[in-house]
PDB file of C-alpha atoms in Angstrom:
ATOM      1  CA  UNK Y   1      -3.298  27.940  -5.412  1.00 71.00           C
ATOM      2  CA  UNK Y   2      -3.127  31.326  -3.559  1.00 78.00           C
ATOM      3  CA  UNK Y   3      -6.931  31.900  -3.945  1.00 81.00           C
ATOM      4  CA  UNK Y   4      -7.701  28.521  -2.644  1.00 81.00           C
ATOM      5  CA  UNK Y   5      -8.695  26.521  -5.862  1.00 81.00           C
ATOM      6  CA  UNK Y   6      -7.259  22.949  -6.321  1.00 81.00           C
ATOM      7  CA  UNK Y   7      -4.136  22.516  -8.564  1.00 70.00           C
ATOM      8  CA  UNK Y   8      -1.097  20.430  -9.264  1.00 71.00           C
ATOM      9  CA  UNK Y   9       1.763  21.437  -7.580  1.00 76.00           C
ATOM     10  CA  UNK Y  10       4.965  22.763 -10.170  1.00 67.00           C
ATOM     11  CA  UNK Y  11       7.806  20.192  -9.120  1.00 78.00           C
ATOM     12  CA  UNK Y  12       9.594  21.024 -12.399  1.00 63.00           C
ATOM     13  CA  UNK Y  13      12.167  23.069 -10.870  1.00 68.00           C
ATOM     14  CA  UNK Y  14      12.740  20.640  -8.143  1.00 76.00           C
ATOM     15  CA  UNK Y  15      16.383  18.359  -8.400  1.00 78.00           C
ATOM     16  CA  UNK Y  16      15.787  14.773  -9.249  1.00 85.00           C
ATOM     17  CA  UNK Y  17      16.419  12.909  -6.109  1.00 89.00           C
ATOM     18  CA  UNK Y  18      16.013   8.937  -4.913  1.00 94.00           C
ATOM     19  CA  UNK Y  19      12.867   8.494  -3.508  1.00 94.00           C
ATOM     20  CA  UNK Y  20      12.095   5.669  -1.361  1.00 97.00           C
ATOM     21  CA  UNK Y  21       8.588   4.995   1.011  1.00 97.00           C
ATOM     22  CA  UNK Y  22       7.455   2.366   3.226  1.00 98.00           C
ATOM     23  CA  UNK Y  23       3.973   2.056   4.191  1.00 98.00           C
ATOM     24  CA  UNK Y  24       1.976  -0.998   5.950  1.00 98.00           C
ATOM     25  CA  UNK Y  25      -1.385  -2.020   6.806  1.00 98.00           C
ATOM     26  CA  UNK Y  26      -3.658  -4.606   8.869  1.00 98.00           C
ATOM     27  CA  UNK Y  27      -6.806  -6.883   7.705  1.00 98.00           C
ATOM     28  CA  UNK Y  28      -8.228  -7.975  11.055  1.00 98.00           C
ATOM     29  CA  UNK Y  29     -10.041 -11.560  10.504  1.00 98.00           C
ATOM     30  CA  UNK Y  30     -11.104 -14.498  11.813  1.00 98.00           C
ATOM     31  CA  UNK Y  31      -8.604 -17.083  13.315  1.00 98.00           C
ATOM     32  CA  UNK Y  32     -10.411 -19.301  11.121  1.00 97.00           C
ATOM     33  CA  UNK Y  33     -10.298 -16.645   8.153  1.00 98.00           C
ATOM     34  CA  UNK Y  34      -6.290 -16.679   8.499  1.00 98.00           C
ATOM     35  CA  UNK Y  35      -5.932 -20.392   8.511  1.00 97.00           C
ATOM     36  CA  UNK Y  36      -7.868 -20.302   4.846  1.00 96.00           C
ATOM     37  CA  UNK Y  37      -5.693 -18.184   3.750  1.00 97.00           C
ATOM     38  CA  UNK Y  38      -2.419 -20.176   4.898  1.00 96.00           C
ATOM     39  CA  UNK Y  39      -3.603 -23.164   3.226  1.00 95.00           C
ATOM     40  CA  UNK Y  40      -4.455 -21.529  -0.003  1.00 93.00           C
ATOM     41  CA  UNK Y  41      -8.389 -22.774   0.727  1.00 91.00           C
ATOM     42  CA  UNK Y  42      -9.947 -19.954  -0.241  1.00 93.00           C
ATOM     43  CA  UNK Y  43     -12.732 -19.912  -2.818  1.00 93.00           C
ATOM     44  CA  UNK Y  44     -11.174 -17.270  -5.131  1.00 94.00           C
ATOM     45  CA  UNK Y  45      -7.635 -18.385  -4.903  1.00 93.00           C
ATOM     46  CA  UNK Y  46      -4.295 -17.467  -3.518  1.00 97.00           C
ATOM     47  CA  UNK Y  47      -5.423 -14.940  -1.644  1.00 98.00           C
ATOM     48  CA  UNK Y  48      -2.029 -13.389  -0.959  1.00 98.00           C
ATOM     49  CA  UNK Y  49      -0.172 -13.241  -4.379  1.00 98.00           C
ATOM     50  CA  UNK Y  50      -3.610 -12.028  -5.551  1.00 98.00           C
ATOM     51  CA  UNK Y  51      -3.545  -9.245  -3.241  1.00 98.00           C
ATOM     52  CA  UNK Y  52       0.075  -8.808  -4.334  1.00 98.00           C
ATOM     53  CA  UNK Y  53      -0.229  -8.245  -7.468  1.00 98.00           C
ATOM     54  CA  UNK Y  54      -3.305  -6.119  -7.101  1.00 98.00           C
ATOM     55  CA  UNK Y  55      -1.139  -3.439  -4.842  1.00 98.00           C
ATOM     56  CA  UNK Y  56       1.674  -3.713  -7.362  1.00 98.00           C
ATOM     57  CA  UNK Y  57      -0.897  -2.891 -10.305  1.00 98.00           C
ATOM     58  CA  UNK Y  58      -2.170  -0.052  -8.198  1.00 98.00           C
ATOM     59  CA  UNK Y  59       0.883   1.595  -6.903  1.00 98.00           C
ATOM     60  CA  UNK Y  60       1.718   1.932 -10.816  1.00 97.00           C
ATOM     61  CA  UNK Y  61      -1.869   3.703 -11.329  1.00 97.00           C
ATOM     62  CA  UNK Y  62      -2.167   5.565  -8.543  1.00 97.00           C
ATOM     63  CA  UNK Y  63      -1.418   9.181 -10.615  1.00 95.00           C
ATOM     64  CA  UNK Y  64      -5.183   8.028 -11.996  1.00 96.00           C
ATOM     65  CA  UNK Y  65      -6.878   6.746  -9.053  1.00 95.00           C
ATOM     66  CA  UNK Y  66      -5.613  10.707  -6.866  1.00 93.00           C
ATOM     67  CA  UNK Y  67      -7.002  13.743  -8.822  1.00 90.00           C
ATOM     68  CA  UNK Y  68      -3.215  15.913  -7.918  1.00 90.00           C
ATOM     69  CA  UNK Y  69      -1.174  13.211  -7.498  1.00 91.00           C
ATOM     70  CA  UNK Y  70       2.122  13.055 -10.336  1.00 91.00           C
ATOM     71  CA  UNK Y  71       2.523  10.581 -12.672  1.00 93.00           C
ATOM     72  CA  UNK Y  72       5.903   9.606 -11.549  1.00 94.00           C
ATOM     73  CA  UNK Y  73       8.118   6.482 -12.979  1.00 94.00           C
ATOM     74  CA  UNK Y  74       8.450   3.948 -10.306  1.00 97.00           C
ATOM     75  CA  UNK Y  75      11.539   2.039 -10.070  1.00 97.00           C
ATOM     76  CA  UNK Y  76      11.200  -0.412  -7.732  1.00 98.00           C
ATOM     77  CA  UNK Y  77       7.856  -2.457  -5.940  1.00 98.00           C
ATOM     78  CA  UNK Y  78       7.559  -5.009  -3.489  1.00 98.00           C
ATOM     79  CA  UNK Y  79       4.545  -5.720  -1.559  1.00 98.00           C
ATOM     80  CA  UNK Y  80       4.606  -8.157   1.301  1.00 98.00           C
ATOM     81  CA  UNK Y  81       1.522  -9.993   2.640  1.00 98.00           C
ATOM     82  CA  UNK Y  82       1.854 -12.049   6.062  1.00 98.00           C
ATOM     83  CA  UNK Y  83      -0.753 -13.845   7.627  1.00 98.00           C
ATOM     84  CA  UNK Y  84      -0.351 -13.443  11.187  1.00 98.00           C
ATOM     85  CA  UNK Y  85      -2.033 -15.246  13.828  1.00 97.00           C
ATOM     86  CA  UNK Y  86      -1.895 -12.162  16.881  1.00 97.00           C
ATOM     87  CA  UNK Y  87      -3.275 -10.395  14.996  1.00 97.00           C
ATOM     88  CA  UNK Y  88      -4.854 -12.406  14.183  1.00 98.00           C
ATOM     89  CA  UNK Y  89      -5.430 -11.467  10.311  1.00 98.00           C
ATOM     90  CA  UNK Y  90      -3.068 -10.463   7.375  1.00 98.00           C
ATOM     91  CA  UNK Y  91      -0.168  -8.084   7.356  1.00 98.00           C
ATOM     92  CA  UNK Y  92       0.873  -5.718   4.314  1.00 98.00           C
ATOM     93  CA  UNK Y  93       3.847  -3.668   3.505  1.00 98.00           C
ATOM     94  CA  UNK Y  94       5.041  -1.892   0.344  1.00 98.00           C
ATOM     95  CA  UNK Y  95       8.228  -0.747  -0.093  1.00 98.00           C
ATOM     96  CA  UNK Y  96       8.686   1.537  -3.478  1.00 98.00           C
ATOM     97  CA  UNK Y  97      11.433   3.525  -5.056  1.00 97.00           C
ATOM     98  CA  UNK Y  98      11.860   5.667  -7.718  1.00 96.00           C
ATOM     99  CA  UNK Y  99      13.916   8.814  -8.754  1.00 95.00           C
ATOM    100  CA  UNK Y 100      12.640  11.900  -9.330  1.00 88.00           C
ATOM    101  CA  UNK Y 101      10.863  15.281  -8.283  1.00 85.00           C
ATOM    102  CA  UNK Y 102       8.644  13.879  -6.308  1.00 86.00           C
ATOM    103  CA  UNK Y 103       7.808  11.794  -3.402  1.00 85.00           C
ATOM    104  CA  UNK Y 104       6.533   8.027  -4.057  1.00 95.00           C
ATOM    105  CA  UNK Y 105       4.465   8.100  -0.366  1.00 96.00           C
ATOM    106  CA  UNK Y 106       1.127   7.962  -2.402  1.00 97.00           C
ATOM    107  CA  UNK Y 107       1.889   4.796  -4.362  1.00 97.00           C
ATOM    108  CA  UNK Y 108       3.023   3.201  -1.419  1.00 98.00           C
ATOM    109  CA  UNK Y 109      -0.335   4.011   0.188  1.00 98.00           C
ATOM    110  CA  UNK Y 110      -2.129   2.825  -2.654  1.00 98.00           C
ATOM    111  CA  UNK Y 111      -0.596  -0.295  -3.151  1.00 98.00           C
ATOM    112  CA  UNK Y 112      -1.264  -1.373   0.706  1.00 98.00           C
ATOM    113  CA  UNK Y 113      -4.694  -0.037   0.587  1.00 98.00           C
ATOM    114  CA  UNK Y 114      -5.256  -2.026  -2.695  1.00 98.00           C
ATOM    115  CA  UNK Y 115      -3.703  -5.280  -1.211  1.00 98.00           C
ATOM    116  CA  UNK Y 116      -6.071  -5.147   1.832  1.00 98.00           C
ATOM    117  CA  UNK Y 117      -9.174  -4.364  -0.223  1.00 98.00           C
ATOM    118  CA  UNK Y 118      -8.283  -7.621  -2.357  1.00 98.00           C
ATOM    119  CA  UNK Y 119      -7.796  -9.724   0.869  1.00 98.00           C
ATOM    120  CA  UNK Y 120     -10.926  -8.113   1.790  1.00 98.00           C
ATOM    121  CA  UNK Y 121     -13.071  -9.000  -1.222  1.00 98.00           C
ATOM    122  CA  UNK Y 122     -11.400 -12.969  -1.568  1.00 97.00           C
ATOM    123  CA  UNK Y 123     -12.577 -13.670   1.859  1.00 98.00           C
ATOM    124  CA  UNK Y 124     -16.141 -11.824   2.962  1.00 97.00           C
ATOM    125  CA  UNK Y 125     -17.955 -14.331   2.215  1.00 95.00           C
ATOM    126  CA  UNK Y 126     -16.750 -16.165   4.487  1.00 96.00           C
ATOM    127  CA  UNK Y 127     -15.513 -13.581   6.897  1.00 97.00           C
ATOM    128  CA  UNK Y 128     -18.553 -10.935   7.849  1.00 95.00           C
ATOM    129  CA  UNK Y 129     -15.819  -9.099  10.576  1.00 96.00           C
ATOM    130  CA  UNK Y 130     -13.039  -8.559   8.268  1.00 97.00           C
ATOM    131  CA  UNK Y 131     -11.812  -4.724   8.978  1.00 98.00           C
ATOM    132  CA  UNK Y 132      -9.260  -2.914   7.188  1.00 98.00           C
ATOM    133  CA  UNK Y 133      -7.113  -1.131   9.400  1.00 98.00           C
ATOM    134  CA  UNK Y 134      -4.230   1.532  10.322  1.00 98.00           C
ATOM    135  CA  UNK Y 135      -2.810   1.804   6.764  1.00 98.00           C
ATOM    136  CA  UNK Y 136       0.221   4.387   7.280  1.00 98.00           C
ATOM    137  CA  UNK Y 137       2.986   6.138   5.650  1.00 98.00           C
ATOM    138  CA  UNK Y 138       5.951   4.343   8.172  1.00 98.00           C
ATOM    139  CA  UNK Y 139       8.930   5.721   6.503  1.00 97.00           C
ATOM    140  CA  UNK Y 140      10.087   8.186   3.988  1.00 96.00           C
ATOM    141  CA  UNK Y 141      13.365   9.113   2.514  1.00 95.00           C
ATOM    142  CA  UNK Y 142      14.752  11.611  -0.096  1.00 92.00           C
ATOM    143  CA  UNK Y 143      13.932  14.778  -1.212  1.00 85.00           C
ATOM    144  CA  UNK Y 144      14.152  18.945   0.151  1.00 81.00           C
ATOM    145  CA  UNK Y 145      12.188  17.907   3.098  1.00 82.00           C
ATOM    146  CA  UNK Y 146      14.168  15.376   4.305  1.00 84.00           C
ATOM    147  CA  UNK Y 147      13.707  12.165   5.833  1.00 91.00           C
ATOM    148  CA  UNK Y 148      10.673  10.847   7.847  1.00 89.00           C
ATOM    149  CA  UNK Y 149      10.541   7.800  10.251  1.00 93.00           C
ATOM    150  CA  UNK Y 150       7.057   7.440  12.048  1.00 93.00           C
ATOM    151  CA  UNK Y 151       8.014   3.945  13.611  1.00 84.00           C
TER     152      UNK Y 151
END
């Protein structure tokens, strides 16, 4: 607030608008790590649709997991999990959308930050390099402030 103490922001006056956000995120791994994967070989399962499901879960509780962040309703989820050989390691996007007085940036965040920590947990013991790495807000649309597009 204006003396510098930690609040909520008021969003109750704002217009409900379509909110959409795209963010995405690496787990660097072993070649070896990402061929588990593929094959469904790892010891605690499907290591993708677990991680799936675990960013959809936490996109929908992120309002608890951020002390300021809005409870918002979310319309719309998909998280996408690729391995990727290049990289070599695994690939996540989310892609939310909702409508309302608020952006949905933080859910998308949460959701790919989730999905990596699960790929991260199913495989370190076999994979002592994994690294989580550049999770980022890649697109943004709706709202006063307009559209954003970082790639």
């Amino acid at each position: 607030d204006e003396t510098g103490k930690a609040h909520m922001v008021d969003v109750g006056a704002k217009p409900d608008t379509v909110r959409t956000a795209v963010a995405r995120g690496e787990v660097i791994l072993q070649p070896e790590t990402v061929d588990l994967i593929r094959q469904g070989l790892a010891k605690k399962g499907d290591v993708l649709t677990v991680a799936q499901i675990a960013g959809i879960q936490a996109a929908k509780r992120t309002a608890e997991l951020i002390p300021l962040c809005h409870p918002i309703p979310i319309h719309h989820i998909e998280v996408d999990l690729e391995p990727d050989d290049e990289l070599p390691g695994v690939r996540i996007q989310a892609r939310l959308r909702t409508t309302g007085k608020t952006g949905i940036e933080m859910e998308a965040l949460t959701a790919v930050s989730v999905a990596a920590l699960t790929v991260y947990d199913m495989v370190k013991a076999v994979d002592k390099t994994g690294r989580i790495d550049r999770i980022r807000l890649v697109e943004k649309r709706g709202g006063t402030s307009g559209d954003v597009v970082n790639e």
